[in-house]
Coordinates of N, CA and C in Angstrom, one line a residue:
Chain A
A1 N 102.0 -132.0 -29.3 CA 100.7 -132.5 -29.6 C 99.7 -131.4 -29.7
Q2 N 98.8 -131.6 -30.5 CA 97.7 -130.6 -30.7 C 96.9 -130.4 -29.4
S3 N 96.5 -129.2 -29.1 CA 95.6 -129.0 -28.0 C 94.6 -127.8 -28.3
V4 N 93.5 -127.9 -27.7 CA 92.4 -126.9 -27.9 C 92.0 -126.4 -26.6
T5 N 91.9 -125.1 -26.4 CA 91.4 -124.5 -25.1 C 90.1 -123.8 -25.4
Q6 N 89.1 -124.1 -24.7 CA 87.8 -123.4 -24.7 C 87.7 -122.6 -23.4
L7 N 87.7 -121.3 -23.5 CA 87.6 -120.5 -22.3 C 86.1 -120.4 -21.9
G8 N 85.9 -120.8 -20.6 CA 84.5 -120.8 -20.1 C 83.8 -122.1 -20.4
S9 N 83.6 -122.8 -19.3 CA 82.8 -124.1 -19.5 C 81.3 -123.8 -19.5
H10 N 80.9 -122.7 -19.0 CA 79.5 -122.3 -19.1 C 79.4 -120.8 -19.5
V11 N 78.5 -120.6 -20.4 CA 78.3 -119.2 -20.9 C 76.8 -119.0 -20.9
S12 N 76.3 -117.9 -20.3 CA 74.9 -117.5 -20.3 C 74.7 -116.2 -21.0
V13 N 73.8 -116.2 -21.9 CA 73.4 -114.9 -22.6 C 71.9 -114.7 -22.7
S14 N 71.5 -113.5 -22.8 CA 70.1 -113.3 -22.9 C 69.6 -113.5 -24.3
E15 N 68.4 -113.9 -24.5 CA 67.8 -114.1 -25.8 C 67.9 -112.7 -26.6
G16 N 68.5 -112.8 -27.8 CA 68.7 -111.6 -28.6 C 70.0 -111.0 -28.5
A17 N 70.8 -111.4 -27.5 CA 72.1 -110.9 -27.3 C 73.2 -111.6 -28.1
L18 N 74.4 -111.0 -28.2 CA 75.5 -111.6 -28.9 C 76.0 -112.9 -28.2
V19 N 76.2 -113.9 -29.0 CA 76.9 -115.1 -28.5 C 78.3 -115.1 -28.9
L20 N 79.2 -115.3 -27.9 CA 80.7 -115.4 -28.2 C 81.2 -116.5 -27.4
L21 N 81.7 -117.6 -28.1 CA 82.3 -118.7 -27.5 C 83.8 -118.8 -28.0
R22 N 84.7 -118.9 -27.0 CA 86.1 -118.7 -27.4 C 86.8 -120.1 -27.5
C23 N 87.7 -120.1 -28.5 CA 88.5 -121.3 -28.8 C 89.9 -120.8 -29.2
N24 N 90.9 -121.4 -28.5 CA 92.3 -121.2 -28.9 C 93.0 -122.5 -29.2
Y25 N 93.8 -122.6 -30.1 CA 94.5 -123.9 -30.4 C 96.0 -123.7 -30.4
S26 N 96.7 -124.8 -30.3 CA 98.1 -124.8 -30.3 C 98.6 -125.6 -31.5
S27 N 99.3 -125.0 -32.4 CA 99.8 -125.7 -33.5 C 100.9 -124.9 -34.2
S28 N 101.9 -125.6 -34.7 CA 103.0 -124.9 -35.3 C 102.6 -124.5 -36.8
V29 N 101.6 -125.2 -37.3 CA 101.2 -124.8 -38.7 C 99.7 -124.6 -38.6
P30 N 99.1 -123.8 -39.5 CA 97.7 -123.7 -39.4 C 96.9 -125.0 -39.6
P31 N 96.1 -125.3 -38.7 CA 95.4 -126.6 -38.8 C 94.0 -126.4 -39.4
Y32 N 93.3 -127.5 -39.5 CA 91.9 -127.4 -39.8 C 91.1 -127.3 -38.5
L33 N 90.1 -126.4 -38.5 CA 89.4 -126.1 -37.3 C 87.9 -126.3 -37.5
F34 N 87.2 -126.8 -36.5 CA 85.8 -127.2 -36.5 C 85.1 -126.7 -35.3
W35 N 83.8 -126.4 -35.4 CA 82.9 -126.2 -34.3 C 81.8 -127.2 -34.5
Y36 N 81.6 -128.0 -33.4 CA 80.5 -128.9 -33.4 C 79.5 -128.5 -32.3
V37 N 78.2 -128.8 -32.4 CA 77.2 -128.6 -31.4 C 76.6 -129.9 -31.0
Q38 N 76.3 -130.0 -29.7 CA 75.6 -131.2 -29.2 C 74.4 -130.7 -28.4
Y39 N 73.2 -131.1 -28.9 CA 72.0 -130.9 -28.2 C 71.7 -132.0 -27.2
P40 N 70.9 -131.8 -26.2 CA 70.8 -132.8 -25.1 C 70.4 -134.2 -25.7
N41 N 71.1 -135.2 -25.2 CA 70.9 -136.6 -25.6 C 71.1 -136.9 -27.1
Q42 N 71.9 -136.1 -27.7 CA 72.2 -136.3 -29.1 C 73.7 -136.4 -29.3
G43 N 74.1 -136.9 -30.5 CA 75.5 -136.8 -30.9 C 75.9 -135.4 -31.4
L44 N 77.1 -135.3 -31.8 CA 77.6 -134.0 -32.3 C 77.3 -133.7 -33.7
Q45 N 77.0 -132.5 -34.0 CA 76.7 -132.1 -35.4 C 77.6 -131.0 -35.8
L46 N 78.1 -131.0 -37.0 CA 79.0 -129.9 -37.4 C 78.3 -128.6 -37.6
L47 N 78.8 -127.5 -37.0 CA 78.3 -126.2 -37.2 C 79.0 -125.5 -38.4
L48 N 80.4 -125.6 -38.4 CA 81.2 -125.0 -39.4 C 82.6 -125.5 -39.3
K49 N 83.3 -125.2 -40.4 CA 84.7 -125.7 -40.4 C 85.6 -124.7 -41.2
Y50 N 86.8 -124.6 -40.8 CA 87.8 -123.8 -41.6 C 88.9 -124.8 -42.1
T51 N 89.1 -124.7 -43.4 CA 90.2 -125.5 -43.9 C 91.3 -124.6 -44.5
T52 N 90.9 -123.9 -45.6 CA 91.8 -122.9 -46.2 C 91.0 -121.8 -46.8
G53 N 91.6 -120.7 -47.2 CA 90.9 -119.7 -47.9 C 90.3 -118.6 -46.9
A54 N 89.1 -118.2 -47.1 CA 88.5 -117.1 -46.4 C 88.6 -117.5 -44.9
T55 N 89.0 -116.5 -44.1 CA 89.2 -116.7 -42.7 C 87.9 -116.6 -41.9
L56 N 86.9 -115.9 -42.5 CA 85.6 -115.8 -41.8 C 84.7 -116.9 -42.4
V57 N 84.3 -117.8 -41.6 CA 83.5 -119.0 -42.0 C 82.1 -118.9 -41.5
K58 N 81.2 -119.1 -42.4 CA 79.7 -119.1 -42.0 C 79.2 -120.5 -41.8
G59 N 78.4 -120.7 -40.8 CA 77.9 -122.1 -40.6 C 76.4 -122.1 -40.6
I60 N 75.9 -123.1 -40.0 CA 74.4 -123.3 -39.9 C 73.9 -122.5 -38.8
N61 N 72.6 -122.2 -38.8 CA 71.9 -121.5 -37.7 C 72.4 -120.2 -37.4
G62 N 73.0 -119.5 -38.3 CA 73.4 -118.1 -38.1 C 74.8 -117.9 -37.4
F63 N 75.5 -119.0 -37.2 CA 76.8 -119.0 -36.5 C 77.9 -118.7 -37.5
E64 N 78.9 -118.0 -37.0 CA 80.1 -117.9 -37.8 C 81.3 -117.9 -36.9
A65 N 82.5 -118.1 -37.5 CA 83.7 -118.1 -36.8 C 84.8 -117.5 -37.6
E66 N 85.8 -116.9 -37.0 CA 86.9 -116.2 -37.7 C 88.2 -116.9 -37.3
F67 N 89.0 -117.3 -38.2 CA 90.3 -117.9 -38.0 C 91.3 -116.7 -37.9
K68 N 92.0 -116.6 -36.8 CA 93.0 -115.6 -36.6 C 94.3 -116.2 -36.3
K69 N 95.1 -116.3 -37.3 CA 96.4 -117.1 -37.1 C 97.3 -116.4 -36.1
S70 N 97.3 -115.1 -36.1 CA 98.2 -114.3 -35.2 C 97.8 -114.5 -33.7
E71 N 96.5 -114.8 -33.5 CA 96.0 -115.0 -32.1 C 95.8 -116.5 -31.8
T72 N 96.1 -117.4 -32.8 CA 95.8 -118.8 -32.7 C 94.4 -119.0 -32.2
S73 N 93.4 -118.3 -32.7 CA 92.0 -118.4 -32.2 C 91.0 -118.7 -33.3
F74 N 89.9 -119.2 -32.9 CA 88.8 -119.6 -33.8 C 87.5 -119.4 -33.0
H75 N 87.2 -118.2 -32.6 CA 86.0 -117.9 -31.8 C 84.7 -118.0 -32.6
L76 N 83.7 -118.5 -31.9 CA 82.4 -118.7 -32.6 C 81.5 -117.6 -32.1
T77 N 80.7 -117.0 -33.1 CA 79.8 -115.9 -32.7 C 78.5 -116.1 -33.4
K78 N 77.5 -115.4 -32.8 CA 76.2 -115.3 -33.4 C 75.6 -114.0 -33.0
P79 N 75.1 -113.2 -33.9 CA 74.7 -111.8 -33.5 C 73.5 -111.8 -32.5
S80 N 72.6 -112.7 -32.6 CA 71.4 -112.6 -31.8 C 71.0 -114.0 -31.4
A81 N 71.1 -114.3 -30.1 CA 70.9 -115.6 -29.5 C 69.4 -116.0 -29.6
H82 N 69.1 -117.3 -29.8 CA 67.8 -117.8 -29.8 C 67.7 -118.9 -28.8
M83 N 66.5 -119.1 -28.2 CA 66.4 -120.1 -27.2 C 66.9 -121.5 -27.7
S84 N 66.7 -121.8 -29.0 CA 67.1 -123.0 -29.6 C 68.6 -123.2 -29.7
D85 N 69.3 -122.2 -29.4 CA 70.8 -122.3 -29.4 C 71.4 -122.9 -28.1
A86 N 70.5 -123.1 -27.1 CA 71.0 -123.7 -25.9 C 71.5 -125.1 -26.2
A87 N 72.8 -125.4 -25.9 CA 73.4 -126.6 -26.2 C 74.8 -126.6 -25.7
E88 N 75.6 -127.7 -26.0 CA 77.0 -127.7 -25.7 C 77.8 -127.5 -27.0
Y89 N 78.8 -126.7 -27.0 CA 79.6 -126.4 -28.2 C 81.0 -126.9 -28.0
F90 N 81.5 -127.6 -29.0 CA 82.9 -128.1 -29.0 C 83.7 -127.5 -30.1
C91 N 84.9 -127.0 -29.8 CA 85.9 -126.7 -30.8 C 86.8 -127.9 -31.0
A92 N 87.2 -128.1 -32.2 CA 88.1 -129.2 -32.5 C 89.1 -128.8 -33.6
V93 N 90.3 -129.5 -33.5 CA 91.4 -129.2 -34.5 C 91.9 -130.5 -35.1
K94 N 92.3 -130.4 -36.3 CA 92.9 -131.5 -37.0 C 94.1 -131.0 -37.9
D95 N 95.1 -131.8 -37.8 CA 96.3 -131.4 -38.6 C 96.2 -132.0 -40.0
F96 N 96.8 -131.3 -40.9 CA 96.9 -131.8 -42.3 C 97.5 -133.2 -42.3
G97 N 96.9 -134.2 -43.0 CA 97.4 -135.5 -43.1 C 97.1 -136.4 -41.9
N98 N 96.3 -135.9 -41.0 CA 95.9 -136.7 -39.8 C 94.4 -136.6 -39.7
E99 N 93.8 -137.8 -39.6 CA 92.3 -137.8 -39.6 C 91.8 -137.7 -38.2
K100 N 92.6 -137.7 -37.2 CA 92.1 -137.6 -35.8 C 91.8 -136.1 -35.4
L101 N 90.7 -136.0 -34.7 CA 90.3 -134.7 -34.2 C 90.7 -134.6 -32.7
T102 N 91.1 -133.4 -32.3 CA 91.4 -133.2 -30.9 C 90.3 -132.1 -30.5
F103 N 89.5 -132.5 -29.5 CA 88.5 -131.6 -29.0 C 88.8 -130.8 -27.8
G104 N 88.2 -129.6 -27.7 CA 88.2 -128.9 -26.5 C 87.3 -129.5 -25.5
T105 N 87.3 -129.0 -24.3 CA 86.4 -129.5 -23.2 C 85.0 -129.1 -23.3
G106 N 84.7 -128.2 -24.2 CA 83.3 -127.9 -24.4 C 82.8 -126.7 -23.6
T107 N 81.8 -126.0 -24.2 CA 81.2 -124.8 -23.5 C 79.7 -125.0 -23.6
R108 N 79.1 -125.0 -22.4 CA 77.6 -125.1 -22.3 C 77.0 -123.8 -22.4
L109 N 76.2 -123.6 -23.4 CA 75.5 -122.3 -23.7 C 74.1 -122.3 -23.1
T110 N 73.8 -121.4 -22.2 CA 72.4 -121.2 -21.7 C 71.9 -119.9 -22.2
I111 N 70.6 -119.9 -22.6 CA 70.0 -118.7 -23.1 C 68.9 -118.3 -22.1
I112 N 69.0 -117.1 -21.7 CA 68.1 -116.6 -20.7 C 66.9 -115.8 -21.4
P113 N 65.7 -116.2 -21.1 CA 64.6 -115.6 -21.7 C 64.4 -114.1 -21.4
Chain B
D1 N 68.1 -148.0 -42.0 CA 68.2 -146.6 -42.0 C 69.6 -146.1 -42.4
A2 N 69.7 -145.0 -43.2 CA 70.9 -144.5 -43.5 C 71.6 -143.8 -42.4
G3 N 72.9 -143.7 -42.4 CA 73.6 -142.9 -41.4 C 74.5 -143.8 -40.5
I4 N 74.7 -143.3 -39.3 CA 75.5 -144.0 -38.3 C 74.7 -144.3 -37.1
T5 N 74.6 -145.5 -36.7 CA 73.8 -145.9 -35.6 C 74.6 -146.7 -34.5
Q6 N 74.2 -146.4 -33.3 CA 74.9 -147.1 -32.1 C 73.9 -147.8 -31.3
S7 N 74.3 -149.0 -30.8 CA 73.4 -149.8 -30.0 C 74.3 -150.4 -28.9
P8 N 73.7 -150.6 -27.7 CA 72.4 -150.0 -27.3 C 72.6 -148.5 -27.0
R9 N 71.5 -147.8 -26.7 CA 71.6 -146.4 -26.4 C 71.9 -146.3 -24.9
Y10 N 71.4 -147.2 -24.1 CA 71.7 -147.2 -22.7 C 72.1 -148.6 -22.2
K11 N 73.0 -148.7 -21.3 CA 73.5 -150.0 -20.8 C 73.9 -149.8 -19.4
I12 N 73.5 -150.7 -18.5 CA 73.9 -150.8 -17.2 C 74.6 -152.2 -17.0
T13 N 75.8 -152.2 -16.4 CA 76.5 -153.5 -16.2 C 77.2 -153.4 -14.9
E14 N 77.8 -154.5 -14.5 CA 78.5 -154.6 -13.3 C 80.0 -154.7 -13.5
T15 N 80.8 -154.3 -12.5 CA 82.2 -154.4 -12.7 C 82.7 -155.8 -13.0
G16 N 83.6 -155.9 -13.9 CA 84.2 -157.2 -14.2 C 83.5 -157.9 -15.4
R17 N 82.3 -157.4 -15.8 CA 81.6 -158.0 -16.9 C 82.2 -157.5 -18.3
Q18 N 82.0 -158.3 -19.3 CA 82.4 -157.8 -20.6 C 81.2 -157.2 -21.3
V19 N 81.4 -156.1 -21.9 CA 80.4 -155.3 -22.6 C 80.9 -154.9 -24.0
T20 N 80.0 -155.1 -25.0 CA 80.3 -154.7 -26.3 C 79.3 -153.6 -26.8
L21 N 79.8 -152.5 -27.3 CA 79.0 -151.4 -27.8 C 79.2 -151.5 -29.4
M22 N 78.0 -151.4 -30.0 CA 78.0 -151.6 -31.5 C 77.9 -150.2 -32.2
C23 N 78.5 -150.2 -33.4 CA 78.5 -149.0 -34.2 C 78.4 -149.5 -35.7
H24 N 77.5 -148.9 -36.4 CA 77.2 -149.3 -37.8 C 77.0 -148.1 -38.6
Q25 N 77.7 -148.0 -39.8 CA 77.5 -146.9 -40.7 C 77.2 -147.4 -42.1
T26 N 76.3 -146.6 -42.8 CA 75.9 -147.1 -44.1 C 76.5 -146.3 -45.3
W27 N 77.5 -145.4 -45.0 CA 78.1 -144.6 -46.0 C 79.3 -145.2 -46.7
S28 N 79.8 -146.3 -46.2 CA 81.0 -146.9 -46.6 C 82.2 -146.0 -46.4
H29 N 82.1 -145.2 -45.3 CA 83.2 -144.4 -44.9 C 84.4 -145.2 -44.5
S30 N 85.6 -144.7 -44.9 CA 86.9 -145.5 -44.6 C 87.2 -145.4 -43.1
Y31 N 87.1 -144.3 -42.5 CA 87.5 -144.1 -41.1 C 86.3 -144.2 -40.2
M32 N 86.6 -144.8 -39.0 CA 85.7 -144.9 -37.9 C 86.4 -144.6 -36.6
F33 N 85.7 -144.1 -35.7 CA 86.3 -143.6 -34.4 C 85.4 -143.9 -33.2
W34 N 86.0 -144.2 -32.1 CA 85.3 -144.3 -30.8 C 85.8 -143.2 -29.9
Y35 N 84.9 -142.5 -29.3 CA 85.2 -141.5 -28.3 C 84.5 -141.8 -27.0
R36 N 85.0 -141.3 -25.9 CA 84.2 -141.2 -24.7 C 84.1 -139.8 -24.2
Q37 N 82.9 -139.4 -23.7 CA 82.7 -138.1 -23.2 C 82.5 -138.1 -21.7
D38 N 83.3 -137.3 -21.1 CA 83.2 -137.2 -19.6 C 83.3 -135.7 -19.2
L39 N 82.5 -135.4 -18.2 CA 82.5 -134.0 -17.7 C 83.9 -133.4 -17.5
G40 N 84.2 -132.3 -18.0 CA 85.5 -131.7 -17.8 C 86.6 -132.1 -18.7
H41 N 86.3 -133.2 -19.5 CA 87.3 -133.7 -20.5 C 86.9 -133.6 -21.9
G42 N 85.7 -133.2 -22.2 CA 85.2 -133.1 -23.6 C 85.2 -134.5 -24.2
L43 N 85.6 -134.7 -25.4 CA 85.6 -136.0 -26.1 C 87.0 -136.4 -26.2
R44 N 87.3 -137.6 -25.8 CA 88.6 -138.2 -25.9 C 88.6 -139.4 -26.8
L45 N 89.6 -139.5 -27.7 CA 89.6 -140.6 -28.6 C 90.1 -141.9 -28.0
I46 N 89.4 -143.0 -28.2 CA 89.7 -144.3 -27.6 C 90.5 -145.1 -28.6
Y47 N 89.9 -145.4 -29.8 CA 90.5 -146.1 -30.9 C 89.9 -145.5 -32.2
Y48 N 90.7 -145.7 -33.2 CA 90.1 -145.4 -34.5 C 90.6 -146.5 -35.6
S49 N 90.0 -146.4 -36.7 CA 90.2 -147.4 -37.8 C 90.2 -146.7 -39.1
A50 N 91.3 -146.9 -39.9 CA 91.4 -146.3 -41.2 C 90.7 -147.1 -42.3
A51 N 90.5 -148.4 -42.0 CA 89.9 -149.3 -43.0 C 89.6 -150.6 -42.3
A52 N 89.0 -151.5 -43.0 CA 88.8 -152.9 -42.4 C 90.1 -153.5 -42.1
D53 N 90.2 -154.1 -40.9 CA 91.4 -154.8 -40.4 C 92.5 -153.8 -40.0
I54 N 92.3 -152.5 -40.0 CA 93.3 -151.6 -39.6 C 92.8 -150.7 -38.5
T55 N 93.4 -150.9 -37.3 CA 92.9 -150.1 -36.1 C 94.2 -149.5 -35.4
D56 N 93.9 -148.5 -34.7 CA 95.0 -147.9 -34.0 C 94.5 -147.2 -32.7
K57 N 95.4 -147.1 -31.7 CA 95.1 -146.5 -30.4 C 94.9 -145.0 -30.5
G58 N 94.0 -144.5 -29.7 CA 93.9 -143.1 -29.5 C 94.5 -142.6 -28.2
E59 N 93.8 -141.7 -27.6 CA 94.4 -141.1 -26.4 C 94.2 -141.9 -25.1
V60 N 93.1 -142.7 -25.0 CA 92.7 -143.4 -23.8 C 92.3 -144.8 -24.2
P61 N 93.2 -145.7 -24.7 CA 92.8 -147.0 -25.2 C 92.8 -148.1 -24.1
D62 N 93.3 -147.9 -22.9 CA 93.5 -148.9 -21.9 C 92.1 -149.5 -21.5
G63 N 92.0 -150.8 -21.5 CA 90.7 -151.4 -21.0 C 89.7 -151.6 -22.1
Y64 N 90.1 -151.2 -23.3 CA 89.2 -151.4 -24.5 C 89.8 -152.2 -25.6
V65 N 88.9 -152.9 -26.3 CA 89.4 -153.6 -27.5 C 88.4 -153.3 -28.7
V66 N 89.0 -153.2 -29.9 CA 88.2 -153.0 -31.0 C 88.5 -154.0 -32.1
S67 N 87.6 -154.1 -33.1 CA 87.8 -154.9 -34.2 C 87.1 -154.3 -35.4
R68 N 87.5 -154.6 -36.6 CA 86.8 -154.0 -37.8 C 87.0 -155.0 -38.9
S69 N 86.1 -156.1 -38.9 CA 86.2 -157.1 -39.9 C 85.4 -156.6 -41.2
K70 N 84.5 -155.7 -41.0 CA 83.7 -155.2 -42.1 C 83.8 -153.7 -42.1
T71 N 83.8 -153.0 -43.2 CA 83.9 -151.6 -43.3 C 82.8 -150.9 -42.5
E72 N 81.6 -151.4 -42.5 CA 80.5 -150.7 -41.9 C 80.4 -150.9 -40.4
N73 N 81.1 -151.8 -39.8 CA 80.9 -152.1 -38.4 C 82.2 -151.8 -37.6
F74 N 82.1 -151.3 -36.4 CA 83.2 -151.0 -35.6 C 82.9 -151.2 -34.1
P75 N 82.8 -152.4 -33.6 CA 82.4 -152.6 -32.2 C 83.5 -152.3 -31.3
L76 N 83.1 -151.8 -30.1 CA 84.0 -151.5 -29.0 C 83.7 -152.4 -27.8
T77 N 84.7 -153.1 -27.3 CA 84.5 -154.1 -26.2 C 85.3 -153.6 -25.0
L78 N 84.6 -153.6 -23.9 CA 85.2 -153.5 -22.6 C 85.3 -154.9 -22.0
E79 N 86.6 -155.4 -22.0 CA 86.8 -156.8 -21.6 C 86.4 -157.1 -20.2
S80 N 86.7 -156.2 -19.3 CA 86.3 -156.3 -17.9 C 86.0 -154.9 -17.3
A81 N 84.7 -154.6 -17.4 CA 84.3 -153.2 -17.1 C 84.7 -152.8 -15.7
T82 N 85.1 -151.5 -15.6 CA 85.4 -150.9 -14.3 C 84.5 -149.6 -14.2
R83 N 84.4 -149.2 -12.9 CA 83.5 -148.0 -12.7 C 84.0 -146.8 -13.4
S84 N 85.3 -146.7 -13.6 CA 85.9 -145.5 -14.3 C 85.5 -145.5 -15.8
Q85 N 85.0 -146.6 -16.3 CA 84.5 -146.6 -17.7 C 83.1 -146.2 -17.8
T86 N 82.4 -145.8 -16.7 CA 81.1 -145.2 -16.8 C 81.3 -143.9 -17.6
S87 N 80.5 -143.8 -18.7 CA 80.7 -142.6 -19.6 C 79.7 -142.7 -20.7
V88 N 79.7 -141.7 -21.5 CA 78.9 -141.7 -22.8 C 79.9 -141.9 -23.9
Y89 N 79.6 -142.9 -24.7 CA 80.5 -143.3 -25.8 C 79.9 -142.9 -27.1
F90 N 80.7 -142.3 -28.0 CA 80.3 -141.9 -29.3 C 81.1 -142.6 -30.3
C91 N 80.4 -143.0 -31.4 CA 81.1 -143.5 -32.6 C 81.0 -142.5 -33.6
A92 N 82.0 -142.4 -34.5 CA 81.9 -141.4 -35.6 C 82.6 -142.0 -36.8
S93 N 82.3 -141.5 -38.0 CA 82.9 -142.0 -39.2 C 83.2 -140.8 -40.1
S94 N 84.2 -141.0 -41.0 CA 84.5 -140.0 -42.0 C 85.0 -140.6 -43.2
Q95 N 85.0 -139.9 -44.4 CA 85.5 -140.5 -45.6 C 87.0 -140.6 -45.6
G96 N 87.7 -139.7 -44.9 CA 89.1 -139.8 -44.8 C 89.9 -138.9 -45.6
T97 N 89.3 -137.9 -46.2 CA 90.0 -136.8 -46.9 C 90.4 -135.8 -45.8
N98 N 91.4 -135.0 -46.1 CA 91.8 -134.1 -45.1 C 90.8 -133.1 -44.6
V99 N 89.9 -132.7 -45.6 CA 89.0 -131.6 -45.2 C 87.6 -132.2 -44.8
D100 N 87.5 -133.5 -44.7 CA 86.3 -134.1 -44.4 C 85.9 -134.0 -43.0
I101 N 84.6 -134.0 -42.7 CA 84.2 -133.9 -41.3 C 83.9 -135.3 -40.8
Q102 N 83.7 -135.4 -39.5 CA 83.3 -136.6 -38.9 C 81.8 -136.5 -38.5
Y103 N 81.1 -137.7 -38.8 CA 79.7 -137.8 -38.5 C 79.5 -138.7 -37.3
F104 N 78.7 -138.2 -36.3 CA 78.6 -138.9 -35.1 C 77.3 -139.6 -34.9
G105 N 77.3 -140.7 -34.2 CA 76.2 -141.4 -33.8 C 75.5 -140.7 -32.6
A106 N 74.4 -141.2 -32.1 CA 73.7 -140.6 -31.0 C 74.2 -140.9 -29.6
G107 N 75.2 -141.9 -29.6 CA 75.8 -142.2 -28.3 C 75.2 -143.4 -27.6
T108 N 76.1 -144.0 -26.7 CA 75.6 -145.0 -25.8 C 76.0 -144.6 -24.4
R109 N 75.0 -144.5 -23.5 CA 75.3 -144.1 -22.1 C 75.5 -145.4 -21.3
L110 N 76.7 -145.6 -20.8 CA 77.1 -146.8 -20.1 C 77.3 -146.5 -18.6
S111 N 76.7 -147.3 -17.8 CA 76.9 -147.2 -16.3 C 77.5 -148.5 -15.8
V112 N 78.6 -148.4 -15.2 CA 79.2 -149.6 -14.6 C 79.1 -149.5 -13.1
L113 N 78.3 -150.5 -12.5 CA 78.0 -150.4 -11.0 C 79.0 -151.3 -10.2

């Protein structure tokens, strides 16, 4: 069965610093990969997705993620953190031909002024 | 309003009572999903539906019942609520193509006393 591991349930970074949120997946074939963001008291919104093609994917709000098949990773980065980035971030995976998403346990990002 | 809406947003009930959470989407998406979000578990799939009158179990279906008589509605019923069902419930929908994303409602926070 598919699984997703997010290292670090809480991450704190200073405003203006690099944001790095880690995600590793288990799959025998390259899956489709997603990052969602959840702001307080809201539902999840898509940040970015990887399906096929370019392994560096750019998303909204300056975030990007790189699919590395050799490392089974899909880490999320942003060069310079902003206070508005404070939220919970979920990595998710979907197999080809399967509409179900499997989510990681989430990483809560705190931005230090 | 266009989009995906959940009602109620907040619900308090007692153990043993039946509770129905509503989900409505205006996009005519084929697929709909119910998740529960709990600390340390991320989002876990309860049930999903590929079309009207087609439903299937997810990861944690016990204690829940769903129906989908119309494409736009996907209610989730707790037939006899238990304290362990205290959670935040999210409904989502998608078109059902492999590369499509899921769109989430704002959630229902349910407390079972």
